[in-house]
């Protein structure tokens, strides 16, 4: 496999995720949270805040970010980086859509 090869795996439908909400899938020991924004963009992050490991899937989705429910850290949905004065990053995963089907490349996770 070269750097441009992706391993796209279908993991569900856009309609499975409420707008400004999340759903989780498992990959081995890792839980991946899929987030759907108000305008139907989908992002995938490891379901673990870089601060204290809070479940990001229980956070509030807003403005291209999710706010961790434990300590209000704001994490970018596009790259998993903490915003503002906080620092740290959670793994993010490439996503693409085929109609309403969500495909993820778990192999190409981008982490810190």
JSON list of C-alpha atoms in Angstrom, two decimals:
[
{"chain": "A", "resi": 1, "resn": "UNK", "atom": "CA", "xyz": [0.00, 0.00, 0.00]},
{"chain": "A", "resi": 2, "resn": "UNK", "atom": "CA", "xyz": [1.32, 3.46, -0.83]},
{"chain": "A", "resi": 3, "resn": "UNK", "atom": "CA", "xyz": [0.46, 6.80, 0.78]},
{"chain": "A", "resi": 4, "resn": "UNK", "atom": "CA", "xyz": [-2.44, 7.46, -1.60]},
{"chain": "A", "resi": 5, "resn": "UNK", "atom": "CA", "xyz": [-4.12, 4.05, -1.16]},
{"chain": "A", "resi": 6, "resn": "UNK", "atom": "CA", "xyz": [-7.12, 4.05, 1.16]},
{"chain": "A", "resi": 7, "resn": "UNK", "atom": "CA", "xyz": [-8.93, 1.16, 2.76]},
{"chain": "A", "resi": 8, "resn": "UNK", "atom": "CA", "xyz": [-12.50, 2.40, 2.67]},
{"chain": "A", "resi": 9, "resn": "UNK", "atom": "CA", "xyz": [-14.90, 0.39, 4.83]},
{"chain": "A", "resi": 10, "resn": "UNK", "atom": "CA", "xyz": [-18.66, 1.09, 4.81]},
{"chain": "A", "resi": 11, "resn": "UNK", "atom": "CA", "xyz": [-19.81, 1.67, 8.40]},
{"chain": "A", "resi": 12, "resn": "UNK", "atom": "CA", "xyz": [-23.37, 2.93, 8.19]},
{"chain": "A", "resi": 13, "resn": "UNK", "atom": "CA", "xyz": [-25.74, 5.51, 6.85]},
{"chain": "A", "resi": 14, "resn": "UNK", "atom": "CA", "xyz": [-25.75, 9.27, 7.33]},
{"chain": "A", "resi": 15, "resn": "UNK", "atom": "CA", "xyz": [-29.30, 8.83, 8.59]},
{"chain": "A", "resi": 16, "resn": "UNK", "atom": "CA", "xyz": [-28.00, 6.70, 11.51]},
{"chain": "A", "resi": 17, "resn": "UNK", "atom": "CA", "xyz": [-26.48, 9.83, 13.08]},
{"chain": "A", "resi": 18, "resn": "UNK", "atom": "CA", "xyz": [-28.67, 12.70, 14.27]},
{"chain": "A", "resi": 19, "resn": "UNK", "atom": "CA", "xyz": [-27.71, 16.19, 13.13]},
{"chain": "A", "resi": 20, "resn": "UNK", "atom": "CA", "xyz": [-25.25, 17.72, 15.65]},
{"chain": "A", "resi": 21, "resn": "UNK", "atom": "CA", "xyz": [-24.94, 14.28, 17.22]},
{"chain": "A", "resi": 22, "resn": "UNK", "atom": "CA", "xyz": [-22.68, 11.25, 17.24]},
{"chain": "A", "resi": 23, "resn": "UNK", "atom": "CA", "xyz": [-22.64, 7.48, 17.01]},
{"chain": "A", "resi": 24, "resn": "UNK", "atom": "CA", "xyz": [-19.79, 5.11, 17.89]},
{"chain": "A", "resi": 25, "resn": "UNK", "atom": "CA", "xyz": [-18.21, 2.15, 16.13]},
{"chain": "A", "resi": 26, "resn": "UNK", "atom": "CA", "xyz": [-15.53, -0.19, 17.47]},
{"chain": "A", "resi": 27, "resn": "UNK", "atom": "CA", "xyz": [-12.26, -1.07, 15.80]},
{"chain": "A", "resi": 28, "resn": "UNK", "atom": "CA", "xyz": [-10.44, -3.55, 17.99]},
{"chain": "A", "resi": 29, "resn": "UNK", "atom": "CA", "xyz": [-9.91, -1.82, 21.34]},
{"chain": "A", "resi": 30, "resn": "UNK", "atom": "CA", "xyz": [-10.54, 1.64, 19.86]},
{"chain": "A", "resi": 31, "resn": "UNK", "atom": "CA", "xyz": [-13.91, 3.37, 19.91]},
{"chain": "A", "resi": 32, "resn": "UNK", "atom": "CA", "xyz": [-14.42, 5.77, 17.01]},
{"chain": "A", "resi": 33, "resn": "UNK", "atom": "CA", "xyz": [-17.04, 8.50, 17.27]},
{"chain": "A", "resi": 34, "resn": "UNK", "atom": "CA", "xyz": [-18.76, 9.59, 14.07]},
{"chain": "A", "resi": 35, "resn": "UNK", "atom": "CA", "xyz": [-20.08, 13.14, 14.23]},
{"chain": "A", "resi": 36, "resn": "UNK", "atom": "CA", "xyz": [-22.69, 14.71, 11.94]},
{"chain": "A", "resi": 37, "resn": "UNK", "atom": "CA", "xyz": [-22.84, 18.49, 11.72]},
{"chain": "A", "resi": 38, "resn": "UNK", "atom": "CA", "xyz": [-25.95, 20.59, 11.13]},
{"chain": "A", "resi": 39, "resn": "UNK", "atom": "CA", "xyz": [-25.06, 20.77, 7.41]},
{"chain": "A", "resi": 40, "resn": "UNK", "atom": "CA", "xyz": [-24.56, 16.96, 7.12]},
{"chain": "A", "resi": 41, "resn": "UNK", "atom": "CA", "xyz": [-20.77, 16.84, 7.14]},
{"chain": "A", "resi": 42, "resn": "UNK", "atom": "CA", "xyz": [-19.42, 13.72, 8.83]},
{"chain": "A", "resi": 43, "resn": "UNK", "atom": "CA", "xyz": [-16.18, 13.44, 10.80]},
{"chain": "A", "resi": 44, "resn": "UNK", "atom": "CA", "xyz": [-14.53, 10.61, 12.72]},
{"chain": "A", "resi": 45, "resn": "UNK", "atom": "CA", "xyz": [-12.42, 10.97, 15.86]},
{"chain": "A", "resi": 46, "resn": "UNK", "atom": "CA", "xyz": [-11.26, 8.52, 18.48]},
{"chain": "A", "resi": 47, "resn": "UNK", "atom": "CA", "xyz": [-13.90, 8.77, 21.23]},
{"chain": "A", "resi": 48, "resn": "UNK", "atom": "CA", "xyz": [-11.37, 10.06, 23.72]},
{"chain": "A", "resi": 49, "resn": "UNK", "atom": "CA", "xyz": [-10.65, 13.65, 24.69]},
{"chain": "A", "resi": 50, "resn": "UNK", "atom": "CA", "xyz": [-6.87, 14.40, 24.69]},
{"chain": "A", "resi": 51, "resn": "UNK", "atom": "CA", "xyz": [-7.27, 15.99, 28.14]},
{"chain": "A", "resi": 52, "resn": "UNK", "atom": "CA", "xyz": [-8.66, 13.28, 30.45]},
{"chain": "A", "resi": 53, "resn": "UNK", "atom": "CA", "xyz": [-10.07, 10.76, 27.98]},
{"chain": "A", "resi": 54, "resn": "UNK", "atom": "CA", "xyz": [-13.68, 11.94, 28.19]},
{"chain": "A", "resi": 55, "resn": "UNK", "atom": "CA", "xyz": [-16.18, 10.44, 25.73]},
{"chain": "A", "resi": 56, "resn": "UNK", "atom": "CA", "xyz": [-16.35, 13.02, 22.93]},
{"chain": "A", "resi": 57, "resn": "UNK", "atom": "CA", "xyz": [-19.42, 11.24, 21.50]},
{"chain": "A", "resi": 58, "resn": "UNK", "atom": "CA", "xyz": [-21.36, 12.61, 24.51]},
{"chain": "A", "resi": 59, "resn": "UNK", "atom": "CA", "xyz": [-20.23, 16.17, 23.77]},
{"chain": "A", "resi": 60, "resn": "UNK", "atom": "CA", "xyz": [-21.94, 19.07, 22.05]},
{"chain": "A", "resi": 61, "resn": "UNK", "atom": "CA", "xyz": [-21.30, 19.42, 18.28]},
{"chain": "A", "resi": 62, "resn": "UNK", "atom": "CA", "xyz": [-21.01, 23.06, 17.17]},
{"chain": "A", "resi": 63, "resn": "UNK", "atom": "CA", "xyz": [-19.13, 25.21, 14.67]},
{"chain": "A", "resi": 64, "resn": "UNK", "atom": "CA", "xyz": [-16.98, 22.35, 13.29]},
{"chain": "A", "resi": 65, "resn": "UNK", "atom": "CA", "xyz": [-15.99, 21.28, 16.80]},
{"chain": "A", "resi": 66, "resn": "UNK", "atom": "CA", "xyz": [-17.14, 19.08, 19.68]},
{"chain": "A", "resi": 67, "resn": "UNK", "atom": "CA", "xyz": [-17.01, 20.17, 23.32]},
{"chain": "A", "resi": 68, "resn": "UNK", "atom": "CA", "xyz": [-15.95, 17.43, 25.73]},
{"chain": "A", "resi": 69, "resn": "UNK", "atom": "CA", "xyz": [-18.67, 16.76, 28.32]},
{"chain": "A", "resi": 70, "resn": "UNK", "atom": "CA", "xyz": [-16.16, 16.41, 31.19]},
{"chain": "A", "resi": 71, "resn": "UNK", "atom": "CA", "xyz": [-14.11, 19.62, 31.19]},
{"chain": "A", "resi": 72, "resn": "UNK", "atom": "CA", "xyz": [-15.41, 21.64, 28.22]},
{"chain": "A", "resi": 73, "resn": "UNK", "atom": "CA", "xyz": [-12.33, 21.26, 26.06]},
{"chain": "A", "resi": 74, "resn": "UNK", "atom": "CA", "xyz": [-13.18, 22.14, 22.46]},
{"chain": "A", "resi": 75, "resn": "UNK", "atom": "CA", "xyz": [-11.84, 19.72, 19.84]},
{"chain": "A", "resi": 76, "resn": "UNK", "atom": "CA", "xyz": [-11.76, 20.33, 16.09]},
{"chain": "A", "resi": 77, "resn": "UNK", "atom": "CA", "xyz": [-13.79, 17.75, 14.17]},
{"chain": "A", "resi": 78, "resn": "UNK", "atom": "CA", "xyz": [-11.57, 18.10, 11.10]},
{"chain": "A", "resi": 79, "resn": "UNK", "atom": "CA", "xyz": [-8.23, 17.23, 12.71]},
{"chain": "A", "resi": 80, "resn": "UNK", "atom": "CA", "xyz": [-8.83, 16.30, 16.38]},
{"chain": "A", "resi": 81, "resn": "UNK", "atom": "CA", "xyz": [-6.77, 19.21, 17.75]},
{"chain": "A", "resi": 82, "resn": "UNK", "atom": "CA", "xyz": [-7.70, 21.01, 20.95]},
{"chain": "A", "resi": 83, "resn": "UNK", "atom": "CA", "xyz": [-8.72, 24.61, 20.34]},
{"chain": "A", "resi": 84, "resn": "UNK", "atom": "CA", "xyz": [-7.92, 27.83, 22.17]},
{"chain": "A", "resi": 85, "resn": "UNK", "atom": "CA", "xyz": [-5.39, 27.78, 24.99]},
{"chain": "A", "resi": 86, "resn": "UNK", "atom": "CA", "xyz": [-5.60, 23.99, 25.37]},
{"chain": "A", "resi": 87, "resn": "UNK", "atom": "CA", "xyz": [-3.19, 21.68, 23.57]},
{"chain": "A", "resi": 88, "resn": "UNK", "atom": "CA", "xyz": [-3.39, 18.05, 22.58]},
{"chain": "A", "resi": 89, "resn": "UNK", "atom": "CA", "xyz": [-4.90, 15.96, 19.83]},
{"chain": "A", "resi": 90, "resn": "UNK", "atom": "CA", "xyz": [-7.07, 12.92, 19.43]},
{"chain": "A", "resi": 91, "resn": "UNK", "atom": "CA", "xyz": [-6.79, 10.61, 16.43]},
{"chain": "A", "resi": 92, "resn": "UNK", "atom": "CA", "xyz": [-8.91, 11.52, 13.42]},
{"chain": "A", "resi": 93, "resn": "UNK", "atom": "CA", "xyz": [-9.90, 9.24, 10.57]},
{"chain": "A", "resi": 94, "resn": "UNK", "atom": "CA", "xyz": [-10.55, 9.95, 6.88]},
{"chain": "A", "resi": 95, "resn": "UNK", "atom": "CA", "xyz": [-14.22, 9.77, 5.91]},
{"chain": "A", "resi": 96, "resn": "UNK", "atom": "CA", "xyz": [-15.94, 9.83, 2.55]},
{"chain": "A", "resi": 97, "resn": "UNK", "atom": "CA", "xyz": [-19.53, 9.46, 1.47]},
{"chain": "A", "resi": 98, "resn": "UNK", "atom": "CA", "xyz": [-21.04, 7.21, -1.21]},
{"chain": "A", "resi": 99, "resn": "UNK", "atom": "CA", "xyz": [-24.57, 8.58, -1.37]},
{"chain": "A", "resi": 100, "resn": "UNK", "atom": "CA", "xyz": [-25.81, 8.25, 2.21]},
{"chain": "A", "resi": 101, "resn": "UNK", "atom": "CA", "xyz": [-23.28, 5.52, 3.04]},
{"chain": "A", "resi": 102, "resn": "UNK", "atom": "CA", "xyz": [-20.39, 6.55, 5.28]},
{"chain": "A", "resi": 103, "resn": "UNK", "atom": "CA", "xyz": [-17.01, 5.01, 4.49]},
{"chain": "A", "resi": 104, "resn": "UNK", "atom": "CA", "xyz": [-14.02, 5.22, 6.84]},
{"chain": "A", "resi": 105, "resn": "UNK", "atom": "CA", "xyz": [-10.33, 4.49, 6.40]},
{"chain": "A", "resi": 106, "resn": "UNK", "atom": "CA", "xyz": [-9.36, 3.10, 9.80]},
{"chain": "A", "resi": 107, "resn": "UNK", "atom": "CA", "xyz": [-5.82, 2.25, 8.68]},
{"chain": "A", "resi": 108, "resn": "UNK", "atom": "CA", "xyz": [-4.97, 5.87, 7.88]},
{"chain": "A", "resi": 109, "resn": "UNK", "atom": "CA", "xyz": [-5.75, 7.34, 11.31]},
{"chain": "A", "resi": 110, "resn": "UNK", "atom": "CA", "xyz": [-4.07, 10.68, 11.88]},
{"chain": "A", "resi": 111, "resn": "UNK", "atom": "CA", "xyz": [-2.86, 11.03, 15.44]},
{"chain": "A", "resi": 112, "resn": "UNK", "atom": "CA", "xyz": [-0.51, 13.24, 17.38]}
]
